[in-house]
Structures are given as structure tokens and as C-alpha cells.
XYZ file of C-alpha atoms in Angstrom:
476
model
C 27.777 7.510 -23.433
C 30.977 6.624 -21.372
C 28.694 4.977 -18.535
C 27.080 2.586 -21.152
C 30.304 1.666 -22.691
C 31.803 0.900 -19.249
C 28.964 -1.465 -18.158
C 27.959 -5.144 -19.206
C 26.005 -8.166 -18.252
C 27.620 -11.458 -16.686
C 25.671 -14.709 -17.014
C 26.636 -18.014 -16.169
C 25.182 -21.638 -15.974
C 25.969 -25.208 -15.141
C 26.159 -28.598 -16.920
C 22.433 -29.753 -18.005
C 22.866 -32.500 -15.227
C 23.770 -30.198 -12.650
C 21.411 -30.270 -9.396
C 19.906 -27.433 -7.663
C 20.960 -24.905 -6.511
C 23.812 -24.834 -9.244
C 21.362 -25.339 -12.467
C 20.918 -21.629 -13.045
C 21.018 -19.698 -15.357
C 22.624 -16.888 -13.187
C 23.096 -13.261 -14.440
C 23.937 -10.058 -13.018
C 25.325 -6.850 -14.254
C 29.358 -5.623 -14.379
C 31.499 -3.289 -15.053
C 34.491 -2.791 -17.275
C 37.083 -1.541 -15.200
C 40.262 -2.056 -17.695
C 40.510 -3.093 -21.318
C 44.534 -4.008 -21.011
C 44.235 -6.019 -19.435
C 40.427 -6.804 -20.097
C 38.987 -6.803 -16.317
C 35.148 -6.972 -15.578
C 34.161 -6.402 -11.767
C 30.382 -7.754 -11.052
C 28.610 -8.991 -8.093
C 29.885 -12.163 -6.338
C 26.749 -13.968 -5.054
C 25.857 -15.249 -8.547
C 28.952 -17.473 -8.177
C 27.949 -18.640 -4.677
C 26.640 -21.875 -5.820
C 29.680 -22.932 -7.772
C 32.677 -22.044 -5.272
C 32.763 -24.254 -2.654
C 35.602 -26.925 -2.580
C 36.681 -25.424 -6.087
C 36.096 -26.428 -9.877
C 35.715 -30.176 -9.158
C 32.652 -29.560 -6.893
C 30.734 -27.131 -9.344
C 28.220 -29.697 -9.951
C 27.875 -30.853 -6.792
C 24.501 -30.134 -4.386
C 26.280 -27.449 -2.099
C 27.035 -23.751 -1.874
C 29.478 -21.507 -0.421
C 28.656 -20.640 3.037
C 28.252 -17.186 4.081
C 31.245 -17.139 6.513
C 33.741 -18.759 4.168
C 34.324 -15.248 2.689
C 35.359 -11.874 4.206
C 33.138 -11.122 6.928
C 30.849 -8.199 6.448
C 31.979 -4.733 7.104
C 30.847 -3.417 10.441
C 29.247 -0.713 8.447
C 26.842 -3.280 7.077
C 26.008 -4.779 10.258
C 24.953 -1.388 11.693
C 22.978 -0.324 8.999
C 20.972 -3.548 8.170
C 20.427 -4.953 11.635
C 18.167 -8.253 11.415
C 15.411 -6.722 13.555
C 14.568 -4.314 10.906
C 13.470 -7.181 8.539
C 15.401 -5.791 5.246
C 14.669 -7.509 1.977
C 16.680 -6.788 -0.964
C 16.447 -7.276 -4.655
C 18.198 -10.097 -6.849
C 20.450 -13.064 -5.823
C 21.056 -11.560 -2.244
C 17.359 -11.642 -1.211
C 17.651 -15.535 -0.376
C 20.870 -15.241 1.711
C 19.389 -12.599 4.186
C 22.027 -9.819 2.939
C 25.072 -12.068 3.755
C 26.399 -11.905 0.169
C 25.987 -7.928 -0.222
C 29.361 -7.316 0.054
C 30.885 -10.219 -2.508
C 32.336 -9.191 -5.684
C 34.235 -11.202 -8.434
C 36.813 -10.299 -10.783
C 36.650 -11.669 -14.323
C 39.520 -11.845 -16.644
C 37.964 -11.291 -20.154
C 40.766 -11.735 -22.981
C 38.431 -10.623 -25.672
C 38.236 -7.322 -24.073
C 41.973 -6.488 -24.576
C 42.410 -3.763 -26.916
C 44.943 -1.710 -28.552
C 43.526 1.015 -26.869
C 43.189 -0.431 -23.626
C 43.130 1.374 -20.134
C 41.380 1.770 -17.130
C 37.914 3.307 -16.762
C 37.909 6.570 -15.362
C 37.489 6.787 -11.688
C 37.021 8.745 -8.632
C 37.803 8.410 -4.903
C 34.592 7.853 -2.672
C 36.354 9.577 0.242
C 35.443 12.743 -1.026
C 31.759 11.983 -1.688
C 29.174 14.598 0.116
C 25.446 14.054 0.423
C 23.625 15.625 -2.247
C 26.255 15.211 -5.040
C 24.470 13.875 -8.341
C 24.931 10.058 -9.275
C 24.389 8.182 -12.458
C 23.725 4.631 -12.208
C 23.946 1.819 -14.871
C 22.868 -1.333 -14.768
C 21.060 -4.362 -16.622
C 17.469 -4.732 -14.845
C 16.899 -8.368 -14.667
C 20.114 -9.268 -15.627
C 20.570 -11.254 -19.077
C 16.819 -11.654 -19.301
C 16.376 -9.375 -22.190
C 19.322 -7.531 -23.159
C 17.674 -5.971 -26.070
C 15.557 -3.843 -23.955
C 17.207 -3.633 -20.745
C 21.049 -3.806 -21.312
C 22.963 -0.637 -19.581
C 19.744 1.243 -18.351
C 20.524 4.716 -16.811
C 19.005 5.850 -13.415
C 20.013 9.391 -11.934
C 19.875 10.138 -8.424
C 22.103 11.649 -5.869
C 24.157 10.570 -3.067
C 21.701 10.029 -0.179
C 24.067 8.687 2.762
C 27.743 7.762 3.254
C 28.933 5.261 6.004
C 32.283 3.144 6.596
C 35.807 3.784 6.377
C 36.429 6.271 3.389
C 32.801 6.085 2.474
C 32.719 2.500 2.004
C 28.879 2.275 1.473
C 27.357 4.924 -0.378
C 23.047 5.031 -0.521
C 21.773 6.671 -3.474
C 18.104 7.356 -4.590
C 18.866 6.303 -8.115
C 16.230 3.686 -8.989
C 18.147 0.223 -9.696
C 15.894 -3.036 -10.105
C 16.991 -6.469 -9.368
C 19.716 -7.622 -11.630
C 21.676 -4.549 -11.734
C 23.950 -5.727 -8.980
C 27.393 -4.992 -10.048
C 26.585 -2.368 -12.657
C 28.327 1.009 -11.961
C 27.252 4.036 -10.517
C 29.254 7.634 -12.149
C 29.721 10.761 -10.408
C 29.526 13.553 -13.158
C 32.177 16.017 -13.779
C 33.347 18.484 -16.067
C 36.317 15.868 -17.474
C 33.455 13.271 -17.996
C 31.975 10.611 -15.723
C 34.001 8.850 -13.036
C 33.382 5.765 -11.860
C 33.083 5.800 -7.933
C 30.865 2.670 -6.844
C 29.317 -0.803 -7.562
C 25.614 -1.611 -7.402
C 25.620 -3.785 -4.140
C 21.584 -4.456 -4.035
C 18.521 -2.714 -4.643
C 16.679 -2.204 -1.347
C 13.473 -3.456 -1.484
C 11.650 -3.915 1.575
C 12.143 -2.742 5.354
C 9.577 -4.669 7.030
C 6.227 -3.788 5.398
C 7.954 -0.373 3.977
C 8.922 0.024 0.452
C 12.306 1.329 0.071
C 13.122 2.209 -3.380
C 16.849 3.395 -2.632
C 19.969 1.624 -3.714
C 23.033 0.394 -1.712
C 26.492 1.017 -3.505
C 29.689 -0.103 -2.473
C 32.652 2.256 -3.319
C 35.306 1.160 -5.831
C 37.911 2.304 -3.581
C 36.623 -0.485 -0.781
C 36.606 -3.272 -3.360
C 40.094 -2.352 -4.834
C 41.567 -2.354 -1.453
C 40.217 -5.568 -0.468
C 41.390 -7.162 -3.994
C 44.840 -5.971 -3.425
C 46.345 -9.227 -2.739
C 44.423 -10.994 -5.526
C 45.141 -8.644 -8.167
C 49.054 -8.399 -7.453
C 48.950 -12.053 -7.624
C 47.563 -11.951 -11.393
C 50.090 -9.230 -12.142
C 47.532 -6.541 -12.337
C 48.872 -2.983 -11.495
C 46.114 -0.766 -10.814
C 46.520 2.948 -11.374
C 46.031 5.675 -8.731
C 43.003 7.415 -8.710
C 42.553 11.305 -8.579
C 42.747 12.614 -5.374
C 39.508 14.652 -5.881
C 36.925 15.323 -8.605
C 35.301 18.635 -9.456
C 31.872 16.704 -8.683
C 28.715 18.162 -10.362
C 26.579 19.355 -6.980
C 22.748 18.752 -6.734
C 20.800 21.183 -4.767
C 20.811 25.074 -4.274
C 23.099 27.743 -2.638
C 22.078 26.917 0.926
C 22.877 23.500 2.663
C 19.794 21.901 4.284
C 22.032 19.478 6.194
C 22.626 22.182 8.331
C 18.836 22.828 9.444
C 17.916 19.097 10.205
C 18.089 17.115 13.498
C 17.155 13.879 15.043
C 14.263 13.938 17.593
C 13.737 11.689 20.202
C 10.812 11.414 22.306
C 10.878 8.090 24.327
C 10.656 5.390 21.965
C 9.409 7.769 19.199
C 11.777 9.213 16.766
C 11.796 11.553 13.871
C 13.369 14.606 12.224
C 13.019 18.550 12.780
C 13.865 21.557 11.007
C 15.869 24.585 12.568
C 14.182 27.522 12.132
C 16.064 29.778 14.519
C 19.339 29.122 17.059
C 16.604 27.724 19.355
C 13.674 27.047 17.358
C 12.559 23.735 15.825
C 9.637 22.419 13.847
C 8.649 18.814 13.705
C 5.434 16.582 13.412
C 2.994 16.129 16.614
C 3.064 12.610 16.048
C 6.998 12.469 16.703
C 6.789 13.911 20.119
C 3.260 13.205 21.265
C 4.600 10.690 23.716
C 5.119 13.512 26.084
C 8.622 11.945 27.439
C 11.875 14.357 27.695
C 12.951 15.535 24.430
C 16.450 14.740 22.898
C 17.462 16.844 20.025
C 20.554 15.312 18.028
C 22.412 17.643 15.634
C 24.644 16.676 13.001
C 28.249 18.113 12.763
C 28.596 20.676 10.083
C 31.420 23.195 9.000
C 30.820 25.646 11.735
C 29.680 23.301 14.727
C 30.163 19.898 16.164
C 27.786 17.130 16.688
C 25.514 17.811 19.854
C 22.699 16.283 21.766
C 20.434 18.995 23.186
C 17.173 19.083 25.421
C 14.030 20.874 24.513
C 10.501 21.071 25.394
C 7.173 21.595 23.220
C 5.551 24.907 23.330
C 2.832 23.886 20.996
C 1.473 20.879 19.270
C -1.339 20.766 17.036
C -4.546 18.731 18.331
C -5.215 15.478 16.964
C -8.180 16.467 15.099
C -5.923 19.097 13.176
C -4.972 18.154 9.439
C -1.797 20.009 10.387
C 0.451 17.489 12.215
C 3.051 20.068 13.489
C 4.684 20.484 16.753
C 7.058 23.480 18.129
C 10.266 22.805 20.052
C 12.385 25.461 22.272
C 15.795 24.039 22.713
C 17.428 24.691 26.209
C 20.620 25.997 24.380
C 21.137 27.729 21.209
C 22.837 26.245 18.390
C 26.210 27.963 17.656
C 26.787 29.882 14.196
C 23.391 28.813 12.975
C 22.118 30.130 9.415
C 18.460 29.839 9.437
C 16.765 28.976 6.184
C 15.189 31.166 3.465
C 11.319 30.449 3.380
C 9.716 30.018 0.041
C 6.537 32.139 -0.772
C 5.853 30.493 -3.965
C 5.546 26.632 -5.226
C 6.316 25.672 -8.727
C 4.706 22.070 -9.435
C 7.294 20.262 -11.567
C 10.342 21.949 -10.038
C 13.064 19.532 -8.428
C 13.251 19.407 -4.826
C 14.663 17.354 -2.166
C 13.841 15.873 1.474
C 16.405 15.607 4.235
C 15.442 13.313 7.080
C 16.783 10.599 9.199
C 14.425 7.799 7.251
C 15.795 4.755 5.966
C 19.326 4.327 7.079
C 19.314 7.978 8.756
C 19.318 6.915 12.568
C 22.488 4.855 12.017
C 24.366 6.712 9.630
C 22.854 10.289 9.854
C 20.678 12.199 7.665
C 19.741 10.934 4.236
C 19.251 13.256 1.166
C 16.534 11.957 -1.402
C 15.497 14.004 -4.699
C 12.161 14.188 -6.848
C 9.965 16.579 -8.152
C 7.003 18.781 -6.600
C 4.225 16.645 -7.966
C 1.502 18.682 -6.974
C 0.191 21.953 -5.096
C -2.940 21.226 -3.366
C -4.923 24.492 -2.605
C -7.946 25.691 -0.701
C -9.554 28.972 -1.384
C -6.654 29.872 -3.186
C -4.062 28.951 -0.784
C -1.634 25.954 -0.609
C -2.380 23.672 2.190
C -0.665 20.323 0.908
C 2.497 19.757 -1.176
C 2.934 16.435 -2.611
C 6.596 15.013 -3.845
C 8.270 11.982 -5.635
C 11.136 12.112 -3.046
C 11.383 9.006 -1.214
C 10.043 9.356 2.173
C 10.606 6.453 4.881
C 9.865 6.065 8.638
C 11.898 8.790 10.211
C 11.606 11.452 7.857
C 8.466 12.917 9.534
C 9.271 16.920 10.456
C 12.230 16.939 7.977
C 12.691 19.723 5.434
C 11.198 20.014 1.903
C 13.890 22.173 -0.168
C 13.813 23.538 -3.580
C 16.721 22.458 -5.350
C 16.932 25.451 -7.681
C 17.037 28.017 -4.804
C 17.682 26.051 -1.744
C 14.546 27.592 -0.127
C 12.687 25.775 2.457
C 9.270 24.708 0.937
C 7.749 22.793 4.077
C 7.964 20.130 6.511
C 7.555 16.334 5.421
C 4.447 14.882 7.549
C 3.857 11.462 5.905
C 4.251 9.000 3.026
C 1.305 6.765 1.318
C -0.055 3.838 3.067
C -2.240 0.999 1.568
C -4.081 0.085 4.524
C -5.455 -2.863 2.628
C -2.053 -4.466 2.387
C -0.580 -2.869 5.263
C 2.294 -1.234 3.096
C 4.001 2.065 2.666
C 5.448 3.627 -0.471
C 7.871 6.149 -0.186
C 7.663 8.094 -3.621
C 3.795 9.711 -3.080
C 4.348 11.606 -0.078
C 2.789 14.901 1.649
C 4.502 18.173 3.379
C 2.836 21.057 5.098
C 3.736 24.179 3.244
C 6.110 26.793 5.014
C 3.502 29.575 3.956
C 0.739 27.800 6.493
C 3.123 28.233 9.423
C 5.210 31.551 8.422
C 2.819 33.797 9.945
C 2.424 31.915 13.245
C 5.954 31.517 13.282
C 6.775 35.173 13.169
C 4.131 35.907 15.564
C 5.596 33.702 18.165
C 9.114 34.932 17.804
C 7.671 38.580 18.307
C 5.743 37.721 21.177
C 6.871 34.359 22.730
C 3.052 33.468 22.861
C 2.346 29.626 21.647
C -1.097 30.911 21.091
C 0.268 32.360 18.082
C -0.324 28.607 16.603
C -3.687 28.183 17.737
C -5.102 29.062 14.244
C -3.493 25.698 12.918
C -6.383 23.822 15.246
C -9.120 25.709 13.012
C -8.524 24.886 9.962
C -11.728 24.437 7.442
C -13.428 21.492 6.115
C -12.065 21.970 2.748
C -8.318 21.634 4.289
C -9.470 18.900 6.334
C -10.848 16.954 3.429
C -7.684 17.263 1.647
C -5.433 16.020 4.340
C -8.064 13.018 4.791
C -7.140 12.311 0.732
C -11.184 12.913 -0.119
C -12.528 15.596 -2.191
C -15.285 15.771 0.441
C -16.391 14.392 3.654
C -17.230 10.357 3.459
C -15.621 7.268 4.480
C -12.040 7.013 5.554
C -9.572 6.748 2.504
C -7.331 3.698 2.174
C -4.204 5.682 1.853
């Protein structure tokens, strides 16, 4: 495949008598940008122990200080605040993210070929959330290239930040060692290189993240313009826009999602009508004044609206639901179409303000509908493999095939034994549970329409306790 032919592994080591931290060996992934001249772009952090004071000091017991190279982009500082305790995979872990934006250019004469040329690339400035991406890198770097060289992972553009989308978040799963590999945008003309893997996002506090941070190739080329010019390298212009392969259905769930803040608590919400929003009870249970923030779209500007809770399920209810009436109508709102059936194994997506969402707007993650849990023949819980993080609660679960709203996110999986949460097994409330109460409320305006959610039977309660039958509390 073209993606694999454009990627490689870069490894380096110091002389045998070199002191730590230079001893190595060190390795990462790389991407072949050009075969005429032969140029490889890779992660720069692996060179950090060798760079301070130039070649004469390569074996000295000193490393490049984080402030010796270009400062971190503002978008990085905003997205990865120190208070949130991010931990990254690969060599960036020891530097607490300070080397996320370091990349290195390598001149590789052996790659010069008669049929040279630059790898086809695309501009990140035209990316949209939900577009499909294919990442290519080598897990664990040079550890075992016979097994791991140029492994592929498919995902979507989850989020974007910075000038001309300099930072790209994807749910394509990239392990440590893939840093420096390429991210490609599928198109009818063939894959287009759009970004370089900067880090696999491993932990945010006690929450496993399982997403991947990319730096757009545009941003790297802009920052490298002076260096490449001095080396006599001419970079051909990228196409202005690429006809990308879209992921998702006919409706845009980004138009339904909102950030819901209640005191110090916050989460996501789903707009069902111009003034009606669904979220989770635990998002609004503080009882503080509500703020609902709408993301900008083709037909509306960003806005902050007030709202009040007209109904919230009791804490004993298995359904973690709250209904919010907005103080103003959302202009030009197109309501989602609600699903009435569920197909295990179908491709789905979640939209919400988890992971980087509060700093960078809603994120999109994809997966499959892994299970439909039914009681007495009626679906009462949906399980998915989409990456769901703190802040995603109340966000929409959407069918990628039809674009219909399947349900709202309620929780992901928590192992209380070790105090960790895992995003790729999560639980959603089926929209079919809510359809009749919503229709009755819209017809009558009486919040008592939702009272039945508090009277769920023991089978439903057991399912949401993650148990087959009543017993000791589950560890999840």
C-alpha cells in the first residue's frame, strides 16, 4: 500500500562508552517525504540526548533542554494543561510533553531514486471532524520490525486546534514507537499525507485516553522553511483541497451537541428541539445555574444560553437522564432523526466534550455497537467501542450508516480496584427508552411524562448495575 511505502523506522545509538542518557539505543517511526532528494521526517525527541553543544558533545552526559528549541505552540499549552496530569507514550513521557512538537529532517542519499518525487500530501486546513484517517507507524520503533514495521490503524479526525489545524486529534490507535509515522487522508486520487504522529495519548490522570495526537504536515513545513531553504530543498505546493472520504451518515451530529456546565460540573448534551436538550443527571445534579454552550455551525454562531432542568431521574433510577429547557430557541435547528432499531456490529460514533473537548470543542470518536442489552425484549442498554472520556456524558451516540440518533452516553468502564477508567467499553441509554416520554412531554409540557424512568424493573436495574441478578456491587 502507498501508506506503507511512505513510512519507515529511524534508529540511533551512541558509541559503546557513551554515558547515560545517550547510550540508547533510541528509535521511532518516520515518513519518507521525498525520494528526490531522499528526505525523511521523524520525531525529534529521540535526538534530544545528542544535540546539546553540537557533535563534539554527543557523548557527554548532558541533554538538550526543553527551552533550547522552539517554544511550544499555544494550542499545545491550552490543550495539555499540567493540572490534568497527561502522560504520553514513547520518548516524550520523561519530558512531560515538552518535546511533543519536535521533529527532525534526515537527508538519506540511499533514498534518491530515478523516479524521485515528493509523497502526495494534503493541507490540514481543510480537514473536518469525522473525516476518515489512516495512520501508519511502527509500534515499539525498531524493537521487532519483522512484526511491527508500518502497522496501519484506521480512525477519524476527532478534534482540531491551532492555526490552520496545526494539531489534529484522531481515534486511530497508535502505540508508543509510532511517533514520527504518517497520517493519511483517503481520497479518490489515493492517500494524501496530512500529518505526522506526535504522541500516543496514554493517560489523563487515572483515565486511559487511547487517542493519538498528530501535528499537521503544513505546520512542520512552515516551521522548517528556513532550514529546508538553506539546504537547497524546494517543497512543491500542496493541492488546495482534497476530495476526502467522509466518515458518517447524512446528518451532522456536531449540530446537535452542546457543552453543559452546572457549577463546577460539566458534560455534554443532545439537542432534540430548538429549546429541548437531553443530558445526564450527574452533569446537572449540583443544582447550580445552567450554561449551555453551542458550537458554531453553517447556520449559526457560537452562543451561550441559559437553561433550567425540568426533570431529572432519581439517583436510584438506572437511567441517568436530565431534561433541560433552554431560555431561547436555537435558530435554524434541524432535529436529529431517532432510531427505532439497533444492529450489533454496526459502525457508530460518539460526539462530546471528553478528552480535549472543553478546550477545543466537541470531539468525534468511532467504533462499533458491541452489544445491545435487552430486558423482556426491549433494549435497555447499548455498549460501544467508541473512545468515551470524562465530559462525554450526555453526548449523542450516532449510527455512521444512517446518521440516526441511537442514544446518549451515560458512562464508560471504571475498575475500582485500581482506580482507572477505560474508554473503549462504554454504556449508552437507547433513544427508544426516551422516545415516548419525550413525545408526551412535547405534547403536554408536563414533566411527569418522564416519571416512568424512575420505575424501571429489577431486570433493568440489574443490567445497569452490570450484574445478571441482584448481588454484591460490581467492581466496574
